[in-house]
PDB file of C-alpha atoms in Angstrom:
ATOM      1  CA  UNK A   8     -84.591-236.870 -58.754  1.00  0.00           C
ATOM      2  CA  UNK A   9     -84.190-233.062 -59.295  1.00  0.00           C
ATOM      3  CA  UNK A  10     -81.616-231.587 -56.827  1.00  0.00           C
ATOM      4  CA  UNK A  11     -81.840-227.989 -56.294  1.00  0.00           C
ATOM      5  CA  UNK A  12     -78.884-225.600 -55.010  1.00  0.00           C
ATOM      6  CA  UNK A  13     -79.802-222.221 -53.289  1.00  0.00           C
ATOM      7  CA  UNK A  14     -77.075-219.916 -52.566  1.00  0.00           C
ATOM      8  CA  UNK A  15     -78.012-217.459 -49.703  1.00  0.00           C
ATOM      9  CA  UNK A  16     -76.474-215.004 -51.449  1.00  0.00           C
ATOM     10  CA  UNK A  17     -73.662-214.319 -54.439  1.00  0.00           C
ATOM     11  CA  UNK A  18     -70.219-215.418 -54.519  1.00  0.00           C
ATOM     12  CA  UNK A  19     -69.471-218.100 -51.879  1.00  0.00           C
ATOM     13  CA  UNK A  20     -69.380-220.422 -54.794  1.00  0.00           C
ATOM     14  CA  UNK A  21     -72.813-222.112 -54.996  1.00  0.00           C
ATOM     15  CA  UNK A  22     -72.816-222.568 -59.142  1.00  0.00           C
ATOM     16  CA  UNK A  23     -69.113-224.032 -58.515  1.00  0.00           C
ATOM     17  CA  UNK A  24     -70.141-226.236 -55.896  1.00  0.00           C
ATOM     18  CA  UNK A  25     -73.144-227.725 -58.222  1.00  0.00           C
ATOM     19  CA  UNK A  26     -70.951-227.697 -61.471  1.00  0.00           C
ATOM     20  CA  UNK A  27     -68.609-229.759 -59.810  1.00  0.00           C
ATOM     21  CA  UNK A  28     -70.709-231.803 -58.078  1.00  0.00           C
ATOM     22  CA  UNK A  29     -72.056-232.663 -61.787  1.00  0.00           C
ATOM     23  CA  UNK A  30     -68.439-234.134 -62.636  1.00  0.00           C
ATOM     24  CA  UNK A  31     -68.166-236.143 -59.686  1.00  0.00           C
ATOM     25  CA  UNK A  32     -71.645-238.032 -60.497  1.00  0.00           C
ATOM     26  CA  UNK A  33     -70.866-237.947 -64.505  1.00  0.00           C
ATOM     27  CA  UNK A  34     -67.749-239.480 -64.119  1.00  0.00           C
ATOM     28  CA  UNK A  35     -68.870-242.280 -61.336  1.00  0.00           C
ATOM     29  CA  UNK A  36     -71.649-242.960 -64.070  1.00  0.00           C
ATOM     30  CA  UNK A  37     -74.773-241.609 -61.985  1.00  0.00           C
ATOM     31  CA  UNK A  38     -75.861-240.330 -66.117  1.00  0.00           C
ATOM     32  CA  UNK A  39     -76.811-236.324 -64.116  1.00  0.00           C
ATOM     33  CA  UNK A  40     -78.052-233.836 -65.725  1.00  0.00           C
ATOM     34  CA  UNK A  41     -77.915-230.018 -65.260  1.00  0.00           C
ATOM     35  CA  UNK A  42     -80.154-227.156 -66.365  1.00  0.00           C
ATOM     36  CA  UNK A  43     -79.547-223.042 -65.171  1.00  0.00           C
ATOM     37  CA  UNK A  44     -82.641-221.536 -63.862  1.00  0.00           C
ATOM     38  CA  UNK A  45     -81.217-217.928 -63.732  1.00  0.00           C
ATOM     39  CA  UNK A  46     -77.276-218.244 -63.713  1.00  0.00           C
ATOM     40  CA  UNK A  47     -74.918-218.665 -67.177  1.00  0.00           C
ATOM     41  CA  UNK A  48     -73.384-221.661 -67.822  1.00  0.00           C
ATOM     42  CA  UNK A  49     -70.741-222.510 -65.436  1.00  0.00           C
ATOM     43  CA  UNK A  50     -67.025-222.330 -67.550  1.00  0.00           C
ATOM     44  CA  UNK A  51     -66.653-225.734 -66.626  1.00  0.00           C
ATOM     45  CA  UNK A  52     -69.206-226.857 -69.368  1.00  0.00           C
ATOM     46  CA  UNK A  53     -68.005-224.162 -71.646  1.00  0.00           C
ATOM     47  CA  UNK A  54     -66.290-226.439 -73.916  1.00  0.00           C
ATOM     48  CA  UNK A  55     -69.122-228.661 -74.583  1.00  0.00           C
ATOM     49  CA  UNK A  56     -71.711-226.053 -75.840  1.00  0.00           C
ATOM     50  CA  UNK A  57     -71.797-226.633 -79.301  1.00  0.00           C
ATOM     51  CA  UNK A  58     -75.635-226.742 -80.824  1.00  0.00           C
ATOM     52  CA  UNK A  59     -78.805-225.854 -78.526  1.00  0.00           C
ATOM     53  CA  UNK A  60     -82.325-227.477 -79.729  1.00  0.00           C
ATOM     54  CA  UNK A  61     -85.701-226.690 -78.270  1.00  0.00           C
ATOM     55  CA  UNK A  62     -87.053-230.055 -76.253  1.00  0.00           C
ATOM     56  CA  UNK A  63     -89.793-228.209 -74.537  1.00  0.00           C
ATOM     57  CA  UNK A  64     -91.815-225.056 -74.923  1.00  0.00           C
ATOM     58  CA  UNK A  65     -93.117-222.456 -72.120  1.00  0.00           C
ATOM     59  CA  UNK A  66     -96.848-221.426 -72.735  1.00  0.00           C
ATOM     60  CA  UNK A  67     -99.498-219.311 -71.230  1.00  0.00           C
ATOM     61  CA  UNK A  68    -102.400-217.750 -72.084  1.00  0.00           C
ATOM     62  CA  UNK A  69    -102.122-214.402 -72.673  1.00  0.00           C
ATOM     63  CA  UNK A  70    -104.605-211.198 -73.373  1.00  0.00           C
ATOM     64  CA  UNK A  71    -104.729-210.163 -76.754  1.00  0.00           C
ATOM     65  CA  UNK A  72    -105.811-206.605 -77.615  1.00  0.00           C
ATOM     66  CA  UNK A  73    -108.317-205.681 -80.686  1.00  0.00           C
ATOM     67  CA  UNK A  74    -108.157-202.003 -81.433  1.00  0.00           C
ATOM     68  CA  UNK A  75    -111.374-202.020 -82.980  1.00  0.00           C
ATOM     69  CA  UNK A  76    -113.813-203.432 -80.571  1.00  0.00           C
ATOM     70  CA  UNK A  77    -111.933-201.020 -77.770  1.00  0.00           C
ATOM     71  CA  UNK A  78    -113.958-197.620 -76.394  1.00  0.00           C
ATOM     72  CA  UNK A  79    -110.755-197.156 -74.073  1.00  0.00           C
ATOM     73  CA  UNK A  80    -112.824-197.652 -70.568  1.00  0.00           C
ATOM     74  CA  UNK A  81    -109.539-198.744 -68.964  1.00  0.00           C
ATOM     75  CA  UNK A  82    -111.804-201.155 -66.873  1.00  0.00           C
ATOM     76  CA  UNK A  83    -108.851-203.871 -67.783  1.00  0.00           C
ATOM     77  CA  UNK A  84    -106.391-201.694 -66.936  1.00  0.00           C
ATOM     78  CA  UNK A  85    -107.837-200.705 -63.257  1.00  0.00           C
ATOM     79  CA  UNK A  86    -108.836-204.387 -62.267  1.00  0.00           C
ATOM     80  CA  UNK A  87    -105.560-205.939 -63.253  1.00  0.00           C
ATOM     81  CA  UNK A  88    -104.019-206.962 -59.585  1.00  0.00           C
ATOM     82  CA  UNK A  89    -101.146-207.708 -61.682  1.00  0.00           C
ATOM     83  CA  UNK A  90    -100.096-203.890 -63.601  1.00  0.00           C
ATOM     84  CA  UNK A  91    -100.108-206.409 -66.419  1.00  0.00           C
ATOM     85  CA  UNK A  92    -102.248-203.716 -68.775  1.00  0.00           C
ATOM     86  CA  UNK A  93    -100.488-200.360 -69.816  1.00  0.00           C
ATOM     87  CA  UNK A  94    -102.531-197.956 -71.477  1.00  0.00           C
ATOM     88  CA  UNK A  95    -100.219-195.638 -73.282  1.00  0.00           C
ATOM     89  CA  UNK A  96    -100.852-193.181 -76.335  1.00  0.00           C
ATOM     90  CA  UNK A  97    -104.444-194.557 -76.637  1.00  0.00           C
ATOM     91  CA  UNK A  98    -102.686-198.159 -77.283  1.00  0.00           C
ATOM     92  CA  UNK A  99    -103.195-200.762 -74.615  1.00  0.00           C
ATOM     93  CA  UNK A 100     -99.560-202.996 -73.806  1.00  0.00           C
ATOM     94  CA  UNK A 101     -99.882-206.194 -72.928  1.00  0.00           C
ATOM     95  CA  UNK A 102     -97.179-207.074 -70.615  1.00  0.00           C
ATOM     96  CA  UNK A 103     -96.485-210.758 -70.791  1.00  0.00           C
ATOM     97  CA  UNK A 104     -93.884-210.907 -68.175  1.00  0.00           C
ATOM     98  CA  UNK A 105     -96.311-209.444 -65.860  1.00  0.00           C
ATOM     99  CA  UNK A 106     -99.592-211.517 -66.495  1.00  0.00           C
ATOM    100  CA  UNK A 107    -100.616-214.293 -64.712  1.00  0.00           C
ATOM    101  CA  UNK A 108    -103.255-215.420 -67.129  1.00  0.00           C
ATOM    102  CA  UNK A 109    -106.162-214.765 -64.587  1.00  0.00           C
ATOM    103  CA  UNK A 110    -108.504-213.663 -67.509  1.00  0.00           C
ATOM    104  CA  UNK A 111    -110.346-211.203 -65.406  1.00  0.00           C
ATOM    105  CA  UNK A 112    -109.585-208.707 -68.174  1.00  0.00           C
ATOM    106  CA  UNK A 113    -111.454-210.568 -71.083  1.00  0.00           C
ATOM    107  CA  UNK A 114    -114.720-211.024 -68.468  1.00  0.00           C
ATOM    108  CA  UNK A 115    -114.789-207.563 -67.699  1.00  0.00           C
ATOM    109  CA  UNK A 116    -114.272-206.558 -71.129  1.00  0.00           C
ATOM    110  CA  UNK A 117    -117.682-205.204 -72.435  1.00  0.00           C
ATOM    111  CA  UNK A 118    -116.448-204.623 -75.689  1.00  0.00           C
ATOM    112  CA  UNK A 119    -115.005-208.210 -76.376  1.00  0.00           C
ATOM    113  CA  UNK A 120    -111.797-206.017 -77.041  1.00  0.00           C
ATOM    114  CA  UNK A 121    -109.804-208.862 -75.143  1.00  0.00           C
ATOM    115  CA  UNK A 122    -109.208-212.177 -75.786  1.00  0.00           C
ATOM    116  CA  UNK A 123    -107.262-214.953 -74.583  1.00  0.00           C
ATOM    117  CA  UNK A 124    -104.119-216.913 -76.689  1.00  0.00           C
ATOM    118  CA  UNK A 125    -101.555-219.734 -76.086  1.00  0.00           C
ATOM    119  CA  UNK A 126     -98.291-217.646 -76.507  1.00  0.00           C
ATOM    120  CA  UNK A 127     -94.619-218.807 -76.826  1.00  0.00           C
ATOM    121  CA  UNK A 128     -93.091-217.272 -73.974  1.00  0.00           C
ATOM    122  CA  UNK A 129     -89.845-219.189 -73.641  1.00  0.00           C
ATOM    123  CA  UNK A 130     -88.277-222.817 -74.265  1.00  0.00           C
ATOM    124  CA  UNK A 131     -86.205-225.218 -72.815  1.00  0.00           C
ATOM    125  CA  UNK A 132     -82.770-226.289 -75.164  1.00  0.00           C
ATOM    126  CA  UNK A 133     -80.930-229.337 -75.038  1.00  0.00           C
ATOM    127  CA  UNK A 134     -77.446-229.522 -76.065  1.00  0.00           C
ATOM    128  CA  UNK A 135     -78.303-232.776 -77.980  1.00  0.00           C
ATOM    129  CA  UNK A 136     -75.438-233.225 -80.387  1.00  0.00           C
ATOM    130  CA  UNK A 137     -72.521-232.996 -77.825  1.00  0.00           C
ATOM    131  CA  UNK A 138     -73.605-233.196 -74.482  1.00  0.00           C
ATOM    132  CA  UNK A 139     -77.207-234.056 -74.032  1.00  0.00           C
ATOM    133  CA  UNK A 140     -77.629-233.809 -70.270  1.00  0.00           C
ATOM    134  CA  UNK A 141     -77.115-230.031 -70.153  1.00  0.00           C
ATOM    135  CA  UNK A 142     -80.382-228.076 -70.160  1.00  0.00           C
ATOM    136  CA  UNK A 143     -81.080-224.466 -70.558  1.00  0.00           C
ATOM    137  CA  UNK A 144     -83.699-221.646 -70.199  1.00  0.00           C
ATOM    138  CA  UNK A 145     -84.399-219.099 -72.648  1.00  0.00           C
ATOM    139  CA  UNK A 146     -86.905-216.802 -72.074  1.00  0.00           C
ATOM    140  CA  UNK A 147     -87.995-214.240 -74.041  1.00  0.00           C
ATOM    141  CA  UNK A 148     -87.000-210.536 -74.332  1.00  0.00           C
ATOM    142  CA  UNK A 149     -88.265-208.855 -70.805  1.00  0.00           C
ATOM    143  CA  UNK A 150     -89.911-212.362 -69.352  1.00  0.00           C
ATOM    144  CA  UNK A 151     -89.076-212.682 -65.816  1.00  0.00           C
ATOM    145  CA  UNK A 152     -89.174-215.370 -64.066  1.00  0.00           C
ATOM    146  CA  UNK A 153     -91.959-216.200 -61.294  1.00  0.00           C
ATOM    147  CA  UNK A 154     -93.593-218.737 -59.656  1.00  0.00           C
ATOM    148  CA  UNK A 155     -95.795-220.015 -62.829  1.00  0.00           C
ATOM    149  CA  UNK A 156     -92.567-220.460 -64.626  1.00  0.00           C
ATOM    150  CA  UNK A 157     -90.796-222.510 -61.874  1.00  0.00           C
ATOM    151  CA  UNK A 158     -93.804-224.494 -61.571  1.00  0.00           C
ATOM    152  CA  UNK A 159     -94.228-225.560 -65.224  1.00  0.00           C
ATOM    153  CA  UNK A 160     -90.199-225.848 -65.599  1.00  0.00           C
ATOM    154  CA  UNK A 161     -89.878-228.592 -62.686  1.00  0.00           C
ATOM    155  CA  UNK A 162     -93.241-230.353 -63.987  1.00  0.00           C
ATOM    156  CA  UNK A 163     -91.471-230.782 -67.182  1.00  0.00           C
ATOM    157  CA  UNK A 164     -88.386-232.035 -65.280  1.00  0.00           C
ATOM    158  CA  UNK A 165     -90.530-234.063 -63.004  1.00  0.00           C
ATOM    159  CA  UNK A 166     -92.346-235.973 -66.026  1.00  0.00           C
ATOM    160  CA  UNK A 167     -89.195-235.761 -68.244  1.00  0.00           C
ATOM    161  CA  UNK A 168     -86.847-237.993 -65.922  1.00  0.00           C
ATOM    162  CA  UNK A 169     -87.161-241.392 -64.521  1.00  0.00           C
ATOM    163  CA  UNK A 170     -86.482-241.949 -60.438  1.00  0.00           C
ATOM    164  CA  UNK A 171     -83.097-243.420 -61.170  1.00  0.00           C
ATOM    165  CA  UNK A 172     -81.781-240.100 -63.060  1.00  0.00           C
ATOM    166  CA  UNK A 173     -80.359-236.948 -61.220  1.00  0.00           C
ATOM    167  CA  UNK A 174     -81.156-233.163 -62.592  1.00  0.00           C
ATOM    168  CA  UNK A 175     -79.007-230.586 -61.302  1.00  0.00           C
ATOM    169  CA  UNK A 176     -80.723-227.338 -60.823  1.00  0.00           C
ATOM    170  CA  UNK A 177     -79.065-224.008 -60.480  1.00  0.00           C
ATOM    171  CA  UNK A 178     -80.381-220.866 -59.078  1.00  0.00           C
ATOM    172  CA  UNK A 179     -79.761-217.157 -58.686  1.00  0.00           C
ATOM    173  CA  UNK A 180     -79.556-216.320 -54.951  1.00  0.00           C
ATOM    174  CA  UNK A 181     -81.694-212.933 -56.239  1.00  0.00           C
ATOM    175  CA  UNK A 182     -84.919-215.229 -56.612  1.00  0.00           C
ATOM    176  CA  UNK A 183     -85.477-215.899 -52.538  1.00  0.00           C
ATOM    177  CA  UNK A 184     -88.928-215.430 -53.653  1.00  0.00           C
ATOM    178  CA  UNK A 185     -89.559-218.300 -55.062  1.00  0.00           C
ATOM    179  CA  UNK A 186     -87.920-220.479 -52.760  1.00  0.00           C
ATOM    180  CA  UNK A 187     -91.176-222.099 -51.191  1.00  0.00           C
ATOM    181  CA  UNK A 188     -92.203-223.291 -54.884  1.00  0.00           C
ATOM    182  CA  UNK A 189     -88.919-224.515 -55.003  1.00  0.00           C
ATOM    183  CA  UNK A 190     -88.577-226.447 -51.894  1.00  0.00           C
ATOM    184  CA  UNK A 191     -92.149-227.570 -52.728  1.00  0.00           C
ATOM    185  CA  UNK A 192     -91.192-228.917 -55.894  1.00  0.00           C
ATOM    186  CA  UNK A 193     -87.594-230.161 -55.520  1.00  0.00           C
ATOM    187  CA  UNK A 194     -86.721-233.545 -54.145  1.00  0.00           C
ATOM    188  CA  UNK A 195     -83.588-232.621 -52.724  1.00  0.00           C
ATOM    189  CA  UNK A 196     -82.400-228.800 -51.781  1.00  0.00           C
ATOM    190  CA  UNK A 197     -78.713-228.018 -51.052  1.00  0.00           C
ATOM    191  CA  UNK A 198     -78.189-224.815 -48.945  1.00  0.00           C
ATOM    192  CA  UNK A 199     -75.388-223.341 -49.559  1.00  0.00           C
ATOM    193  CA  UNK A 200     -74.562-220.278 -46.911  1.00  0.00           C
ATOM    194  CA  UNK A 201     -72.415-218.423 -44.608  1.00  0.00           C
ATOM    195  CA  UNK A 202     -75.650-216.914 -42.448  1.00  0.00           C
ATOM    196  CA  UNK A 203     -76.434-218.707 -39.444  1.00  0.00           C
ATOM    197  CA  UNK A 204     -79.049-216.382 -38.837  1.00  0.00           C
ATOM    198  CA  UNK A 205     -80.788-216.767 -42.382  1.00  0.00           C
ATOM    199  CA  UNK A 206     -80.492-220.421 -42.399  1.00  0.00           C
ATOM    200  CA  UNK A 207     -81.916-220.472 -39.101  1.00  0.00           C
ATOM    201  CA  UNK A 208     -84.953-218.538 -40.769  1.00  0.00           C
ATOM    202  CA  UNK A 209     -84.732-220.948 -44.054  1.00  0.00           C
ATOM    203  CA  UNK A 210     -84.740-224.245 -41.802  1.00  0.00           C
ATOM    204  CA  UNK A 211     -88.241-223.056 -39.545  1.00  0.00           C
ATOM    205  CA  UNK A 212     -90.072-221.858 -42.393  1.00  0.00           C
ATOM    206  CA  UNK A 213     -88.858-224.578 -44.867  1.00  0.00           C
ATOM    207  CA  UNK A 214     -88.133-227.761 -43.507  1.00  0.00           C
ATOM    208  CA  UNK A 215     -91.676-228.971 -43.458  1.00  0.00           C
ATOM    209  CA  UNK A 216     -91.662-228.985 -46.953  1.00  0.00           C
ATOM    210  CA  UNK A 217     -91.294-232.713 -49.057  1.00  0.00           C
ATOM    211  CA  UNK A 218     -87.677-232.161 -50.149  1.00  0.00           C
ATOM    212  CA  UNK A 219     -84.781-233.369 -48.443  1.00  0.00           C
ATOM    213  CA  UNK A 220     -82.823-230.800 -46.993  1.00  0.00           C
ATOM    214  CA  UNK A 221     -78.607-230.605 -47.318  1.00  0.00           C
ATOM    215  CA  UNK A 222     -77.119-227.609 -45.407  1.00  0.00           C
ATOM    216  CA  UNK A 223     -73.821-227.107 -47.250  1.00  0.00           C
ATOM    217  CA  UNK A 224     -71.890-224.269 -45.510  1.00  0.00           C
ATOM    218  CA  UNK A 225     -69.028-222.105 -46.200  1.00  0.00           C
ATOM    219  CA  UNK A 226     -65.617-224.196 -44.419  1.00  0.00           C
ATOM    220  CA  UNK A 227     -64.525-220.641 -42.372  1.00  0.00           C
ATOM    221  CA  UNK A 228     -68.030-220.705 -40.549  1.00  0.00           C
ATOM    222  CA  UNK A 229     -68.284-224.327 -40.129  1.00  0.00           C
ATOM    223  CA  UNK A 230     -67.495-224.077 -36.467  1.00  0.00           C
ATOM    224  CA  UNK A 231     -70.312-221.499 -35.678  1.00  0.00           C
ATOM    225  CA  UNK A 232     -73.115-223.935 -37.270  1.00  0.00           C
ATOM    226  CA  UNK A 233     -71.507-227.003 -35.307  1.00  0.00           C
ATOM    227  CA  UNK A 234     -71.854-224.497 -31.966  1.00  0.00           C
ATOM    228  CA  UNK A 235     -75.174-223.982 -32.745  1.00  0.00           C
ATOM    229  CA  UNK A 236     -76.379-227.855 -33.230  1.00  0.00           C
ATOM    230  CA  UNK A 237     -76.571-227.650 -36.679  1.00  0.00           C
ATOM    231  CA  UNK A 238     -73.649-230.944 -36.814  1.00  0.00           C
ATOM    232  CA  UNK A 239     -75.491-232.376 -39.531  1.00  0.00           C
ATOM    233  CA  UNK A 240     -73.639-229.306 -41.969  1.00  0.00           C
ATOM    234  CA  UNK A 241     -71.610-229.944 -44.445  1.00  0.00           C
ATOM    235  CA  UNK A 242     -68.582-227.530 -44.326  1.00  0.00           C
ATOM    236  CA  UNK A 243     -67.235-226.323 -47.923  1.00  0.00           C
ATOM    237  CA  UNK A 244     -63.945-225.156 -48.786  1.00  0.00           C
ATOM    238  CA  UNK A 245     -63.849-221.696 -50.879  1.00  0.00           C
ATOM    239  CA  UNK A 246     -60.643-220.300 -52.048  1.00  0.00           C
ATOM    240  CA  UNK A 247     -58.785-218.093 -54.549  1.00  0.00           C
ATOM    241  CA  UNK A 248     -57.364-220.796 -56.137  1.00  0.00           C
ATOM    242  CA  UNK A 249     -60.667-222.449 -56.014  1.00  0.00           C
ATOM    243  CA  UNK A 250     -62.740-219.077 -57.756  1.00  0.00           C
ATOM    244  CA  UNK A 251     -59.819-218.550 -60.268  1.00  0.00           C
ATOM    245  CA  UNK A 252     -60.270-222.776 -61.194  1.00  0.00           C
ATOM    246  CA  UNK A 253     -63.990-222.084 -61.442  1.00  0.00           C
ATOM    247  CA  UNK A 254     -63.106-219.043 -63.818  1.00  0.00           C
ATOM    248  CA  UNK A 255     -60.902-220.895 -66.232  1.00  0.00           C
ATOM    249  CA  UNK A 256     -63.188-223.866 -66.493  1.00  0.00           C
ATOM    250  CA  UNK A 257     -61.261-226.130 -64.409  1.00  0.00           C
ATOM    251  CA  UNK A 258     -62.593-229.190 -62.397  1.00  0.00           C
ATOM    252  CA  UNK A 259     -61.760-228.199 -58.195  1.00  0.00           C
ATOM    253  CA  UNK A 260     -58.425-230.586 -57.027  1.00  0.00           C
ATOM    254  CA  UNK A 261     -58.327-229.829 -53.384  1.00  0.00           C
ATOM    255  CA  UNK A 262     -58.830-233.154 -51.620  1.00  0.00           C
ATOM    256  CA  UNK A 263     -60.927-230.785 -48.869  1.00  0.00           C
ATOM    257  CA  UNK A 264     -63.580-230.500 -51.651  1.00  0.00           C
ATOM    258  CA  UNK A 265     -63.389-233.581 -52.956  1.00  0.00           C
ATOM    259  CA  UNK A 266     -64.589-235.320 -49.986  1.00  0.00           C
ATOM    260  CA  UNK A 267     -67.424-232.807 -49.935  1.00  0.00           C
ATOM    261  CA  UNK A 268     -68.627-233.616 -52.505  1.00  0.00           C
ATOM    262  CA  UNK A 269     -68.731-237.207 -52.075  1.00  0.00           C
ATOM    263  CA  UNK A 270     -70.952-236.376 -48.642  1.00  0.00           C
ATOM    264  CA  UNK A 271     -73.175-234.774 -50.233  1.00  0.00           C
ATOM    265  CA  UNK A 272     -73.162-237.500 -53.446  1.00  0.00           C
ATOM    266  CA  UNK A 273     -73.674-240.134 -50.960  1.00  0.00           C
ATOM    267  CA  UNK A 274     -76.542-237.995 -49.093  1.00  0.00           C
ATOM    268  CA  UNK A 275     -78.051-238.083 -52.927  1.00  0.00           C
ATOM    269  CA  UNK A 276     -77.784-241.995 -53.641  1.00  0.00           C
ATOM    270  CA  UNK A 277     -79.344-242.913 -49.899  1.00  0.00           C
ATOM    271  CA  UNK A 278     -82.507-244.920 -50.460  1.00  0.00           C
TER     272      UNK A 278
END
């Protein structure tokens, strides 16, 4: 099951919520597992990060450019919908961050100055000899993230755990573009906000979508969702004390969060 948490926007404590959440289940012996999309490791893991190994790699197809063959027509350059192509000091830059292997540069290459290879363009590490559930992403220098890469990342999580297992995943809030493919692709989103008004826009364009839906929102607005018919939210105490705890690593105490989390664990474990 991978269990997605989307934070409307920065710190209202989405990453703690998760991190946390990834205690509870560890220690009631659900066996979860976590990987960070976007986000660093939460300080509450910090002291089991010892040695990273790669357990899966991110390909693509990517242009390759032979000087040689190249008259410098910039026909690859002008039909790439994707700005992909940079033709600088008579040298053509690929941008591999940018491409989205469409090849319609190496067919309208006359000069066969373009062809296509399987490139390396980031990995997924397991902390193997310490704590093997946590899962990272490393991409390479300048790769950004996009919709091919969250589609290949949760088909590799997809195929790499059985129904029984729970993957945490954690988002940026800054990647709102990419939410569809996520809800698309998840089997269970938590969203975490403080915006009636945005969640109301989430929840019409989203909820058709196959995942099961958990609206997590901030405690201090929890009365304004009720109000509004949303009584199926789940309100979440956020605190000083709670942020500082979250800074130094600590698991959350307050009984208020505790039972929280156990609503939303129990939402998780539902047949």
């Amino acid at each position: 099951m991978i269990v997605t948490i989307l934070g409307t926007r920065g710190g209202i404590g989405s990453t703690t919520l998760l991190s946390n959440l990834f205690q509870l289940l560890h220690e009631e012996n659900y066996n979860p597992y976590w990987i960070s999309l976007t986000s660093p490791f939460p300080s509450l893991f910090a002291n089991k990060i010892i040695n990273w190994e790669k357990i899966f790699s991110i390909k693509r197809n990517i242009p390759v450019w032979d000087k040689e063959k190249c008259n410098s027509c910039n026909k690859c350059v002008s039909l790439c919908m994707y700005n992909a192509i940079e033709h600088s000091h008579n040298d053509y830059i690929i941008h591999s961050e940018l491409c989205n292997s469409c090849n319609v540069c190496v067919i309208c290459c006359e000069q066969n100055a373009l062809k296509i290879e399987l490139m390396e363009l980031g990995e997924i590490n397991s902390n193997l000899k310490s704590e093997k559930n946590l899962l990272k992403l490393k991409l390479n220098d300048k790769e950004l993230i996009s919709k091919w890469h969250i589609t290949n990342i949760y088909n590799f999580l997809k195929k790499h755990f059985i129904n029984n297992e729970i993957c945490l995943v954690d988002i940026s809030s800054g990647y709102k573009g990419l939410w569809g493919e996520i809800f698309k692709l998840s089997d269970v989103v938590i969203l975490y906000t403080d915006d009636k008004i945005e969640w109301d826009l989430i929840y019409h364009s989203h909820s058709p979508r196959n995942a099961k839906l958990i609206l997590a929102v901030t405690k201090y607005k929890y009365d304004e969702f009720v109000k509004s018919g949303y009584s199926f939210a789940i309100p979440v105490p956020y605190s000083k004390e709670i942020a500082i705890n979250s800074i130094q690593g600590k698991i959350v105490k307050d009984l208020f969060y505790y039972n929280t989390l156990q609503s939303i664990k129990q939402i998780l474990i539902e047949k």
